[in-house]
Tab-separated table of C-alpha atoms and ligand atoms in Angstrom:
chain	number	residue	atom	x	y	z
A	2	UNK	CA	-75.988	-28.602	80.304
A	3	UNK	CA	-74.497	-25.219	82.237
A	4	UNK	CA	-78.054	-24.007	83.994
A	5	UNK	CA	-78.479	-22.030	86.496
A	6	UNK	CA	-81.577	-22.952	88.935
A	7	UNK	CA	-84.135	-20.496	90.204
A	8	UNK	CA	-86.286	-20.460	93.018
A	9	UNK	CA	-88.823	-17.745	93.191
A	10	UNK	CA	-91.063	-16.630	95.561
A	11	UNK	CA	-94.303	-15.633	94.453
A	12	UNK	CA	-95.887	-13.940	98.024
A	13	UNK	CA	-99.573	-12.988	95.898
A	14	UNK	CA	-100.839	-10.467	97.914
A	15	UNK	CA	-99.822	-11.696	101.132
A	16	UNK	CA	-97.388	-10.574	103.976
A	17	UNK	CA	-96.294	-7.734	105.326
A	18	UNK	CA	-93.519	-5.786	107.219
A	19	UNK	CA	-93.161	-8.355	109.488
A	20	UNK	CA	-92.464	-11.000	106.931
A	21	UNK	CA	-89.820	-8.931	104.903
A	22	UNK	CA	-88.015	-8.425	107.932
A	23	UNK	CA	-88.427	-11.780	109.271
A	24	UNK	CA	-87.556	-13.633	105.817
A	25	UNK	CA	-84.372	-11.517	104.853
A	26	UNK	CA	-83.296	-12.105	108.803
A	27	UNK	CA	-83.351	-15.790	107.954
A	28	UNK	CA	-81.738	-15.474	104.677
A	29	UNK	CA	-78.952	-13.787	106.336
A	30	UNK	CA	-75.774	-15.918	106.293
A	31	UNK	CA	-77.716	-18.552	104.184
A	32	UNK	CA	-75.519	-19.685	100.864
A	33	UNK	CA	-77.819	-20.910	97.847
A	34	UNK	CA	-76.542	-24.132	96.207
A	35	UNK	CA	-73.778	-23.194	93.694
A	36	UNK	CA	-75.489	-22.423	90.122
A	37	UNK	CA	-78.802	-21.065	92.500
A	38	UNK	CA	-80.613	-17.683	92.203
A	39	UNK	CA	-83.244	-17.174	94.829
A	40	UNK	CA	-85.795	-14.447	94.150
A	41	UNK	CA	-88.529	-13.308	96.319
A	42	UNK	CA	-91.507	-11.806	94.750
A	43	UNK	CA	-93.239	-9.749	97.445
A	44	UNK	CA	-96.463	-7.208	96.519
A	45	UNK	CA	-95.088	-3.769	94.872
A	46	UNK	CA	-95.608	-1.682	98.125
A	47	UNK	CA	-92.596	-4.025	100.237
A	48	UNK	CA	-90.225	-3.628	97.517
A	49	UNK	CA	-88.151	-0.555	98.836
A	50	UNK	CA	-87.948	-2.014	102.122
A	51	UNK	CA	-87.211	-5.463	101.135
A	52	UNK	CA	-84.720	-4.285	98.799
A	53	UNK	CA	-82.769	-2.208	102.174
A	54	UNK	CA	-83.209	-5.156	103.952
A	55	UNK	CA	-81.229	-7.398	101.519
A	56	UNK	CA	-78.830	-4.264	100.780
A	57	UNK	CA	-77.987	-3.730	104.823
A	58	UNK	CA	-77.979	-7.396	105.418
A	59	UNK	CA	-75.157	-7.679	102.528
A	60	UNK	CA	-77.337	-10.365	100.728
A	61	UNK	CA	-77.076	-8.635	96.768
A	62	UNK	CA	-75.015	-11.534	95.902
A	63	UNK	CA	-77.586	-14.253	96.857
A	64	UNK	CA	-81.198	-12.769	97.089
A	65	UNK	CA	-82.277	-10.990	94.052
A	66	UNK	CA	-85.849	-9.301	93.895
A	67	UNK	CA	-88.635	-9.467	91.751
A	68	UNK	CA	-92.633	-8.027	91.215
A	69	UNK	CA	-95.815	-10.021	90.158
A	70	UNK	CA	-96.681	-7.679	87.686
A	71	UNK	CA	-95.425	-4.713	85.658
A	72	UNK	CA	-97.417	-3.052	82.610
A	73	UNK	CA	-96.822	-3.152	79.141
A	74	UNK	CA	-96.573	0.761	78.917
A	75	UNK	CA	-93.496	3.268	79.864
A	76	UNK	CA	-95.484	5.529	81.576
A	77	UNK	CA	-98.917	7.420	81.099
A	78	UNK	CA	-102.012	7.782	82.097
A	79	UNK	CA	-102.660	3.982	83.741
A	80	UNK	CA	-103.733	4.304	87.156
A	81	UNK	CA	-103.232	1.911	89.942
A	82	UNK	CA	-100.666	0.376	87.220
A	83	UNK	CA	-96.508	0.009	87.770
A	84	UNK	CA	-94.030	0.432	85.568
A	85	UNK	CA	-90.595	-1.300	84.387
A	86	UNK	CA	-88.472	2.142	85.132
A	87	UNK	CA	-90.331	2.105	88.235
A	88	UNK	CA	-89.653	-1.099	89.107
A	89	UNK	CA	-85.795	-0.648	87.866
A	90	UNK	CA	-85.615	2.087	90.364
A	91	UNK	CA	-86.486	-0.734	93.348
A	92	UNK	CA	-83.800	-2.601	92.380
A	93	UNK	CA	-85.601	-5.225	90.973
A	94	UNK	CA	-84.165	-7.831	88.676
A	95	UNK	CA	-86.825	-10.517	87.852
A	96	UNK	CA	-90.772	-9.889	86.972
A	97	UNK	CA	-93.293	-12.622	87.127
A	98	UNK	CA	-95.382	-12.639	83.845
A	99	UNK	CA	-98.330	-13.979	82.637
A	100	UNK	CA	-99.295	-15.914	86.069
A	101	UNK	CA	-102.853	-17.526	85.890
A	102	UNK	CA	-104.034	-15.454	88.289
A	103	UNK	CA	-103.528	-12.688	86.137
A	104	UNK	CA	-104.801	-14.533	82.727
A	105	UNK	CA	-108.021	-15.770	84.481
A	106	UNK	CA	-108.994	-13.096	87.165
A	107	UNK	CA	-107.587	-9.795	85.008
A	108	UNK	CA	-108.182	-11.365	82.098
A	109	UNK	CA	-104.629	-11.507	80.300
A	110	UNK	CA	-104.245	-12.554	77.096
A	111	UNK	CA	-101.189	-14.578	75.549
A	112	UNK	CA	-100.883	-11.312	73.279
A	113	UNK	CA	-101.026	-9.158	76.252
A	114	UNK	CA	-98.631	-11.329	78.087
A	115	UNK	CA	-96.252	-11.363	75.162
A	116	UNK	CA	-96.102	-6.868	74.940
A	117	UNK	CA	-95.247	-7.219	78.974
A	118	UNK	CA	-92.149	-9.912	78.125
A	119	UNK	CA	-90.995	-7.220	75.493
A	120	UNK	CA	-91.287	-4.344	78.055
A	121	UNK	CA	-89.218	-6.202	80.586
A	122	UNK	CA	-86.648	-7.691	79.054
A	123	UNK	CA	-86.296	-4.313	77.127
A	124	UNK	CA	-85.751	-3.018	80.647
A	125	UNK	CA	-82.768	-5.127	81.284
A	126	UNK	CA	-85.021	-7.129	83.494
A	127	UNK	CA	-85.799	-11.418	83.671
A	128	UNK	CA	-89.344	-12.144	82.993
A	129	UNK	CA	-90.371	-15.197	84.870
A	130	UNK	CA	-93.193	-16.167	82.082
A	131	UNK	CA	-95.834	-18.239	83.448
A	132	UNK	CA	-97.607	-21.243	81.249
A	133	UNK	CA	-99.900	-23.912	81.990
A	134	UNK	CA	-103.234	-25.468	81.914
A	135	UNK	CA	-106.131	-26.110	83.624
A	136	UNK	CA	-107.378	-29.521	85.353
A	137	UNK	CA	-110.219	-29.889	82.146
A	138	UNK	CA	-107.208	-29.266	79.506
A	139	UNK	CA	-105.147	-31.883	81.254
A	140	UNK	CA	-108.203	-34.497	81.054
A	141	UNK	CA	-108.484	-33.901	77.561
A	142	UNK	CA	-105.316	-34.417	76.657
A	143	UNK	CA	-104.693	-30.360	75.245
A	144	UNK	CA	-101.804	-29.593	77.515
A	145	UNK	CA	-99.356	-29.410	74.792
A	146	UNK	CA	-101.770	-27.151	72.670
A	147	UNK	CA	-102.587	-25.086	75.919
A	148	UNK	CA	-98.961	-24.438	76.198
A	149	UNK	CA	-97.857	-24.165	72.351
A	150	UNK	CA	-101.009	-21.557	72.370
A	151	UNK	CA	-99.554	-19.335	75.285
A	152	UNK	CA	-95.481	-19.556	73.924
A	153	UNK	CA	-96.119	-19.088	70.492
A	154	UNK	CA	-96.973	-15.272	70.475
A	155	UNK	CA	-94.225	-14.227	73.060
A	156	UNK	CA	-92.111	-16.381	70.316
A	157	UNK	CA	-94.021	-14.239	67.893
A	158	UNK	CA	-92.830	-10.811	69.477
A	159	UNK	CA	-89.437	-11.341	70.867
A	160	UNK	CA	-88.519	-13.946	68.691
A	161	UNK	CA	-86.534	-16.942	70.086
A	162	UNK	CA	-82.908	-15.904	70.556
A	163	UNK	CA	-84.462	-13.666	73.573
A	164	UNK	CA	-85.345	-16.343	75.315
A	165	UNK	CA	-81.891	-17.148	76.642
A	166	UNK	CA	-82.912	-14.226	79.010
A	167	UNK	CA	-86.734	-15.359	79.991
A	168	UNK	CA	-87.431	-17.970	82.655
A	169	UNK	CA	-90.254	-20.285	82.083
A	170	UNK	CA	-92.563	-21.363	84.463
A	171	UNK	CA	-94.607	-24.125	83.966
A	172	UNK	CA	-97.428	-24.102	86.491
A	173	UNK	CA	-100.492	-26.744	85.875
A	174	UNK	CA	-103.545	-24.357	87.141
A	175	UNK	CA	-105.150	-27.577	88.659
A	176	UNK	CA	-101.727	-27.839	90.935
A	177	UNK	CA	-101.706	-24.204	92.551
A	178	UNK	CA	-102.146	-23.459	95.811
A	179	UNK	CA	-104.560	-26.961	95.295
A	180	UNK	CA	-102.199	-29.033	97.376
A	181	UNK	CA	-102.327	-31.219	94.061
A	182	UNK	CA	-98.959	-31.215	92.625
A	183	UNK	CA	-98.191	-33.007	89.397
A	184	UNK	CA	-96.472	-36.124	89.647
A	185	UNK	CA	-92.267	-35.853	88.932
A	186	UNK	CA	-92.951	-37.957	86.232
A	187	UNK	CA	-95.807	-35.648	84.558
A	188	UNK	CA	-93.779	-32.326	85.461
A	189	UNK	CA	-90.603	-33.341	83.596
A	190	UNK	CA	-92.423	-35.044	81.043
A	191	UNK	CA	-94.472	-31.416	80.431
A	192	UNK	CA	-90.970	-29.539	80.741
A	193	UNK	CA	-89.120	-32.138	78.309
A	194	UNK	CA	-91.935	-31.321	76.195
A	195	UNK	CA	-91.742	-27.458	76.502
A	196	UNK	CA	-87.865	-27.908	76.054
A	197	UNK	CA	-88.678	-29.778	72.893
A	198	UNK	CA	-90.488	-26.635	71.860
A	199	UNK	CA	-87.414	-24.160	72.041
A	200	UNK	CA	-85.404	-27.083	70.713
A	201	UNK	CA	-87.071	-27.238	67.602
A	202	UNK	CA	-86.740	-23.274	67.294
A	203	UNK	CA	-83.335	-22.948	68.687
A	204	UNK	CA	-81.102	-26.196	70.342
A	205	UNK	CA	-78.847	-23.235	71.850
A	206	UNK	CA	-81.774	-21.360	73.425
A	207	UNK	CA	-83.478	-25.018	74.526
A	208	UNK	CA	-80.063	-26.109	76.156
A	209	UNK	CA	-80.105	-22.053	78.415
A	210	UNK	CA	-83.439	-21.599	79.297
A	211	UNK	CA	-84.264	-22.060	82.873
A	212	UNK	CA	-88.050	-24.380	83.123
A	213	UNK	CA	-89.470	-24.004	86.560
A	214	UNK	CA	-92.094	-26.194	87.609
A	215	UNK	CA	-94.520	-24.521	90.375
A	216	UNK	CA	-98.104	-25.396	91.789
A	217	UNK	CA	-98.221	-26.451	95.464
A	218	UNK	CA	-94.104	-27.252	95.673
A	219	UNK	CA	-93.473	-27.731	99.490
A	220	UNK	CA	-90.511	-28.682	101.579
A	221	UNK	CA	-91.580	-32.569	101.414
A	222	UNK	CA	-91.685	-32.980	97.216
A	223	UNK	CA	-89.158	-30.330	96.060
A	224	UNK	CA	-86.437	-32.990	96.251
A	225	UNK	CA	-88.059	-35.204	93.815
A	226	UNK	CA	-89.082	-32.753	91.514
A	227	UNK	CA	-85.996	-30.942	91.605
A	228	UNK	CA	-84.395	-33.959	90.458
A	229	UNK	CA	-85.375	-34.191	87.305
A	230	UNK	CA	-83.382	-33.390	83.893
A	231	UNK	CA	-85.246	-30.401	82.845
A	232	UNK	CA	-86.480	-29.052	86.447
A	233	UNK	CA	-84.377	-25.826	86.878
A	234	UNK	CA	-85.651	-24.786	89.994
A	235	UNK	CA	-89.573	-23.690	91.304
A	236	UNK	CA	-92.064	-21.123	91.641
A	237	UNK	CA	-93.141	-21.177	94.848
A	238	UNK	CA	-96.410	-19.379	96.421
A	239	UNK	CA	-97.880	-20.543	99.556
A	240	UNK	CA	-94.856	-22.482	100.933
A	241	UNK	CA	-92.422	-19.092	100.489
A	242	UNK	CA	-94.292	-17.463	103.015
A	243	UNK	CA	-93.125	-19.855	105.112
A	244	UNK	CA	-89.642	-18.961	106.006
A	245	UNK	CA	-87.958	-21.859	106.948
A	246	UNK	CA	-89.587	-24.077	104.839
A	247	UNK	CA	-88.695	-21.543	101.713
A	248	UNK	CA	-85.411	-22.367	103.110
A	249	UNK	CA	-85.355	-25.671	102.349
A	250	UNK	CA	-87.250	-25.527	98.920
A	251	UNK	CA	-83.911	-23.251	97.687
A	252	UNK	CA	-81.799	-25.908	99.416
A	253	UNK	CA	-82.913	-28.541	96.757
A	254	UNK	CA	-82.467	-26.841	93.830
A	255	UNK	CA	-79.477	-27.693	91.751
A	256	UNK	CA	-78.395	-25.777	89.359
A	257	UNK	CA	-74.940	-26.514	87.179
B	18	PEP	C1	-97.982	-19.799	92.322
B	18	PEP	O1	-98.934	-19.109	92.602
B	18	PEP	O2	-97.176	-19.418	91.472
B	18	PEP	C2	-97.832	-21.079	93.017
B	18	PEP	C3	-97.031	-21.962	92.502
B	18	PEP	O3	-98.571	-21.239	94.166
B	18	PEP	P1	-98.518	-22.514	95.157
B	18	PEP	O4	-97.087	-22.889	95.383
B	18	PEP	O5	-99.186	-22.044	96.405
B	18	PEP	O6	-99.272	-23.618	94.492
């Protein structure tokens, strides 16, 4: 199989200076599982100083870093916007892509979502792309659609072979930050199915890419989840802001 497993922390727009300090402090002397890369996502303005934190601390090896966000354009006239050179400059390795947050509250299309997985991968960097669906899809049965719908045209503008640098995130809507997490069974049965996706694209590409699963992952179900075949790892929001349970989420993860 030869995967590496991720766990990502997506901190939204929480936290603060306190937190940076108080989460690389903890991750100081801690050793990810072999085959593990643990990325925190903190908000754009704690990215310098997380990224001297994890520098001083000697942590470059074990703690990468990564943004929520990063737009589709080089530079220009986009105010309030961030950019991959910018973001390159921070030291940042991973970008999350395509969350729900950011489909639903900014309105981001699959099209849009697929211009920003061109943009940072052209950058040299790891978009974490984000997929799922939402509690009414899941009742009627579209979840396979849902997701086919939001791969297809990142597919469509990177073609496959690039995916054996994306991460996938599958992340029901209905699960995050609900408390609701999908069953292991469901999860891996949704990831077998997105891996069946690449598979019939690309075996080579289906066999590399790294399928998170997040939505309300905690210290008490990662185990299970982690567990199964085509669980690489998590996406983790509200339980990363808790340090020593974030701790123990990276602890499970088993990469190979
Ligand atoms: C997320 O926002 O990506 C997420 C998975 O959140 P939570 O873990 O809080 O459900």
């Amino acid at each position: 199989m030869n995967r590496r497993a991720i766990v990502a922390a997506n901190w939204k727009m929480n936290g603060d200076t306190k937190l940076v300090s108080s989460m690389v402090e903890s991750l100081s002397g801690y050793v990810p599982p072999a085959h593990t890369s643990v990325v925190i996502c903190p908000s754009y303005p704690y990215l310098a100083l997380m990224s001297d934190k994890i520098s001083q601390q000697g942590l470059n090896e074990n703690i990468a870093l990564g943004a929520q966000n990063a737009n589709e354009h080089l530079s220009g006239a986009f105010t309030g916007e961030v950019s991959t050179n910018m973001l390159t400059e921070m030291s940042v390795k991973y970008v999350i892509v395509g969350h729900s947050e950011r489909r639903s509250i900014y309105q981001e299309s699959s099209e849009k979502v697929a211009e920003k997985v061109k943009v940072i991968l052209d950058a040299g960097l790891t978009p974490i792309l984000c997929i799922g669906e939402s509690e009414q899809e899941r009742i009627e049965e579209k979840t396979e659609v849902v997701l086919t719908q939001q791969l297809q045209p990142v597919v469509d503008a990177i073609g496959v072979e690039r995916f054996k640098d994306v991460v996938v995130a599958y992340e029901p809507v209905w699960a995050i930050g609900t408390g609701k997490t999908a069953s292991p069974e469901m999860a891996q049965a949704t990831h077998a199915f997105i891996r069946g996706y690449f598979a019939n694209l690309n075996e080579e590409v289906a066999n590399k890419v790294p399928l998170l699963y997040g939505g309300s992952v905690n210290a008490s179900n990662c185990d299970e989840l982690f567990a199964q075949a085509d669980i690489d790892g998590g996406l983790i929001g509200g339980a990363s802001l808790k340090v020593d349970e974030f701790k123990v989420i990276c602890s499970a993860a088993k990469g190979s």
